[in-house]
Tab-separated table of C-alpha atoms in Angstrom:
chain	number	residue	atom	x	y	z
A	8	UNK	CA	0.000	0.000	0.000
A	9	UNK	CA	1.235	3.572	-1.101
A	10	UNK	CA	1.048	6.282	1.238
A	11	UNK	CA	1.754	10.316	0.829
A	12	UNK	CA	4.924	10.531	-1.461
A	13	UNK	CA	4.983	7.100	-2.598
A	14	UNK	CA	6.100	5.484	0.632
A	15	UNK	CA	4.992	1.929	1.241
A	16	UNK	CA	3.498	2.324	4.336
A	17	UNK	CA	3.178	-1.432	5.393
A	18	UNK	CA	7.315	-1.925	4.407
A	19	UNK	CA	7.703	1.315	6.901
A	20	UNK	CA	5.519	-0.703	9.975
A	21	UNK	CA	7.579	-4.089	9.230
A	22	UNK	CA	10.839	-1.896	8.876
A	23	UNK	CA	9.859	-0.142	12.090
A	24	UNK	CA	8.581	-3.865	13.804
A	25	UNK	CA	11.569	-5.139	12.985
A	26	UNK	CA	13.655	-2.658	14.671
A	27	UNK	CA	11.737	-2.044	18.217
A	28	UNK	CA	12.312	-5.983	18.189
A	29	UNK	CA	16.142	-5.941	17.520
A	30	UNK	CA	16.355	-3.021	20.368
A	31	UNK	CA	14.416	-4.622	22.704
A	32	UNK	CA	16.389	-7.844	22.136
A	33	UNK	CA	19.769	-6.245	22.430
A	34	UNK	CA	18.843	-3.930	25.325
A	35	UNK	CA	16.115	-5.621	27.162
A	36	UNK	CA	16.093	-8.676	29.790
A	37	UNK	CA	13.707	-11.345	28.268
A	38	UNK	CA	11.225	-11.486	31.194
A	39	UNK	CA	10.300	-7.529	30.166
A	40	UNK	CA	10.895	-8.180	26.372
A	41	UNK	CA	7.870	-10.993	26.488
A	42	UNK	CA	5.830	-8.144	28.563
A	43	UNK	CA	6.365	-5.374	26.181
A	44	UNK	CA	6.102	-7.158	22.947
A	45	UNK	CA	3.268	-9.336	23.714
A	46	UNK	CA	1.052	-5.606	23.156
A	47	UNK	CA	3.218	-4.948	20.028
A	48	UNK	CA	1.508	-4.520	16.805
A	49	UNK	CA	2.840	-2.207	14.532
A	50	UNK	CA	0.080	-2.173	11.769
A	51	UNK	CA	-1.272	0.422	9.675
A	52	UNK	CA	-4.333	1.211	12.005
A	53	UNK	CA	-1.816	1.529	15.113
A	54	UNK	CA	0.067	4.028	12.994
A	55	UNK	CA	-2.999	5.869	11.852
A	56	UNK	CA	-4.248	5.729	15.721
A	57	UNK	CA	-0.945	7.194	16.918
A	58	UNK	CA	-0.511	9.933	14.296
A	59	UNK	CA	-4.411	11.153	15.693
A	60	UNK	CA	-3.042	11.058	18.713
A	61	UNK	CA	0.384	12.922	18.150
A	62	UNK	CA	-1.844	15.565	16.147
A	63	UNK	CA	-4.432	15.987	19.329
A	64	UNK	CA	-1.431	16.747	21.218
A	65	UNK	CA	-1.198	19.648	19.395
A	66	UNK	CA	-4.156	21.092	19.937
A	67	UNK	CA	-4.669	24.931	20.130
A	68	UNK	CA	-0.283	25.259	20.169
A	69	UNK	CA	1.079	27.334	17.537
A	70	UNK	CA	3.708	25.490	14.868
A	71	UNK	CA	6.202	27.115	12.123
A	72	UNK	CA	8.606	23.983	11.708
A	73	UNK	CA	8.502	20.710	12.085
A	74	UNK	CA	11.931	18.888	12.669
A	75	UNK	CA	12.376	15.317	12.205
A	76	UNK	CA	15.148	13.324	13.280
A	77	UNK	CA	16.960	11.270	11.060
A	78	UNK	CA	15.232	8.797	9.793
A	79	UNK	CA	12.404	7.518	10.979
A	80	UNK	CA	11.633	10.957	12.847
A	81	UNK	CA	11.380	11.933	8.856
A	82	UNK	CA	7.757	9.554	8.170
A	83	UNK	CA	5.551	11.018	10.607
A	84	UNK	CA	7.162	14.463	10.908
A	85	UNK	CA	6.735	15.433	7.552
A	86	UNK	CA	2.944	14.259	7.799
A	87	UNK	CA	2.827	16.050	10.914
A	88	UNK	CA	4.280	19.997	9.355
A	89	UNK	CA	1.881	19.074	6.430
A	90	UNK	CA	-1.270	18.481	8.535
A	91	UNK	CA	-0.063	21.571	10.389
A	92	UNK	CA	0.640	23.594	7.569
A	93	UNK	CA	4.538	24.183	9.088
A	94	UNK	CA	8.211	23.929	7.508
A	95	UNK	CA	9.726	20.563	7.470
A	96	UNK	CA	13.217	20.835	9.089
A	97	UNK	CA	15.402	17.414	8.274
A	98	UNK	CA	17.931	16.752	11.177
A	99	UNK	CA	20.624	14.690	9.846
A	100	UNK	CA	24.325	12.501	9.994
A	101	UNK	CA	27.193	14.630	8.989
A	102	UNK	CA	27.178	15.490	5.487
A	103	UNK	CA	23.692	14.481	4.167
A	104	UNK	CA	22.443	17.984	3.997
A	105	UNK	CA	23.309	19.990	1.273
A	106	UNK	CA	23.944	23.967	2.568
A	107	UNK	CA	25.619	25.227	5.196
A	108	UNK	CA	25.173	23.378	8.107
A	109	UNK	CA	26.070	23.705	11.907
A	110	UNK	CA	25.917	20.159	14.241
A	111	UNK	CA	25.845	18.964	17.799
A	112	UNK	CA	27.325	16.209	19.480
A	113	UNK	CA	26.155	13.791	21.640
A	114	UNK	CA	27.176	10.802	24.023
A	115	UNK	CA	25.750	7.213	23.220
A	116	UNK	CA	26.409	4.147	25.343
A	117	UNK	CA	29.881	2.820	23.080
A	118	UNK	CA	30.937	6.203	22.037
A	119	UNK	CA	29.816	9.414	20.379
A	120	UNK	CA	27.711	10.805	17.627
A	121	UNK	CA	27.073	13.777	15.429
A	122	UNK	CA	23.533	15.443	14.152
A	123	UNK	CA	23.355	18.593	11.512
A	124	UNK	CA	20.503	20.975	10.701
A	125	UNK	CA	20.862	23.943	8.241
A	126	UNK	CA	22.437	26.982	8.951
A	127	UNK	CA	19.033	29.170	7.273
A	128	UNK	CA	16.151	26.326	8.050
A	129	UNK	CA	15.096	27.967	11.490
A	130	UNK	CA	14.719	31.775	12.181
A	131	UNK	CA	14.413	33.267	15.311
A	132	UNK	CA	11.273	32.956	17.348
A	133	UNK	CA	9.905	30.200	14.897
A	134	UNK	CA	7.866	28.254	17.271
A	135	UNK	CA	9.110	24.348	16.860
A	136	UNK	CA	7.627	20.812	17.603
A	137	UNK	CA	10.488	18.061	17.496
A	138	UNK	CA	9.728	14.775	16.508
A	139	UNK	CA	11.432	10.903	16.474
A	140	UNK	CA	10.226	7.613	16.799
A	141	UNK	CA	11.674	6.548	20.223
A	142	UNK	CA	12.355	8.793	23.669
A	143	UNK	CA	15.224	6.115	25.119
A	144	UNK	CA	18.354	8.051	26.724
A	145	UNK	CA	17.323	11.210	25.469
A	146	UNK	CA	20.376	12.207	23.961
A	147	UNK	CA	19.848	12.613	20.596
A	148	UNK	CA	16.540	14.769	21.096
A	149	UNK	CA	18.805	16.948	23.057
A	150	UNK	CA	21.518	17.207	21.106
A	151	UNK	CA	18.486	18.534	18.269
A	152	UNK	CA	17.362	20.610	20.922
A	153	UNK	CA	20.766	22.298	21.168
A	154	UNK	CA	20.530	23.255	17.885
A	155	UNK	CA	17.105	24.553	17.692
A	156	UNK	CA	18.073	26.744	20.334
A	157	UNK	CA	21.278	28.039	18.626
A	158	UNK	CA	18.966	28.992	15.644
A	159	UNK	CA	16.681	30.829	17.836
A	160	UNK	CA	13.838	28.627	17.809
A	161	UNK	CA	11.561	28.426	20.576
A	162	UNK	CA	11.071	24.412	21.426
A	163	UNK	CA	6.729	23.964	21.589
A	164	UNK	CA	7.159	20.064	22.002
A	165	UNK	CA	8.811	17.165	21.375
A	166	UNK	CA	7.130	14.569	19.945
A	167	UNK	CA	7.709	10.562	19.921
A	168	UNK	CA	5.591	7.456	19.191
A	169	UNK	CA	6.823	5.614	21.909
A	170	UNK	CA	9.221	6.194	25.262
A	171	UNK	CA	11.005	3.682	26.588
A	172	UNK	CA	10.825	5.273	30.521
A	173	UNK	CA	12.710	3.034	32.285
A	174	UNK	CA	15.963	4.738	30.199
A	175	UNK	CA	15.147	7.811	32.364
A	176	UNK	CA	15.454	10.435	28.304
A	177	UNK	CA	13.089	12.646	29.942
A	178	UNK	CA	15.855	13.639	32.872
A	179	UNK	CA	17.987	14.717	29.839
A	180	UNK	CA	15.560	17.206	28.372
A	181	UNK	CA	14.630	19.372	31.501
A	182	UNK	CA	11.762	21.569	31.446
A	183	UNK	CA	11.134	20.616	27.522
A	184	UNK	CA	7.007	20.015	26.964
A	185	UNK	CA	7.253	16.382	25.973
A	186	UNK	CA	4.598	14.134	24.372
A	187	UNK	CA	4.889	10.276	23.560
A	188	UNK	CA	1.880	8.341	22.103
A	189	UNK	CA	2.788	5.379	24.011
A	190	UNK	CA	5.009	4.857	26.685
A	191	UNK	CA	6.648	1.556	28.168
């Protein structure tokens, strides 16, 4: 089934299946795996249900961008800035983005990483929802966060399908409006 812009929706839901699985095989003990999985079902209705429910969020707040986090922050955030009539801002790995860029770093468990945003894709006082897939150690939303800032963007919300809580993301992102469709 093709979605909005050609994407095969049901290969994104297996795609997406098939990686909650892998990180809750390689990161979670198997008594809490069988608990979390056994409510697991990542099809196209879920999706829908979950987009309705990251729009409601919404509700009455003001948006000008949109930023989704590479990749799979991409899928539902540009569906989100269309449905709320807002820029799509792309946060990406080094040297994806064509322009002038500026990036953050950020800590992950075996080492470090890197995320870029455009130098000219925020202005100041845009009002901005973030938005990924997962909320786990919170590190990459706030390394984005750091560089909405730096542009001058005022941070609305951020936005993710599901939060792993246990992982504690939310300590990292103090005093940041945060929404998450499901939460485990």
């Amino acid at each position: 089934m093709l979605g909005l812009y050609g994407i095969n929706v049901q290969k994104f839901c297996d795609d997406y299946n098939k990686f909650i699985k892998q990180f809750l095989y390689e990161h979670i003990p198997i008594k809490l795996r069988l608990f979390i999985t056994k409510d697991l079902n990542f099809s196209f209705e879920v999706h829908n249900i979950r987009y309705t429910v990251l729009l409601q969020s919404l509700e009455n707040k003001k948006i000008d961008k949109v930023v989704g986090i590479e990749s799979r922050g991409f899928l539902f955030g540009m569906l989100l800035a269309q449905e709320l009539k807002a820029g799509f801002v792309p946060v990406r790995k080094p040297n994806k983005l064509p322009f002038s860029t500026m990036s953050a770093s950020y800590t992950l468990e075996y080492g470090t990483d890197t995320l870029e945003i455009h130098t000219d894709s925020i202005n100041p006082g845009d009002k901005v929802l973030i938005h990924d897939d997962v909320l786990a150690t919170g590190g990459t939303a706030k390394a984005v966060c750091e560089l909405v800032e730096k542009l001058g963007g005022e941070i609305v919300q951020l936005n993710f399908l599901m939060e792993l809580h246990f992982l504690k993301g939310r300590d990292k992102l103090e005093n940041k409006n945060i929404f998450a469709a499901i939460t485990y």
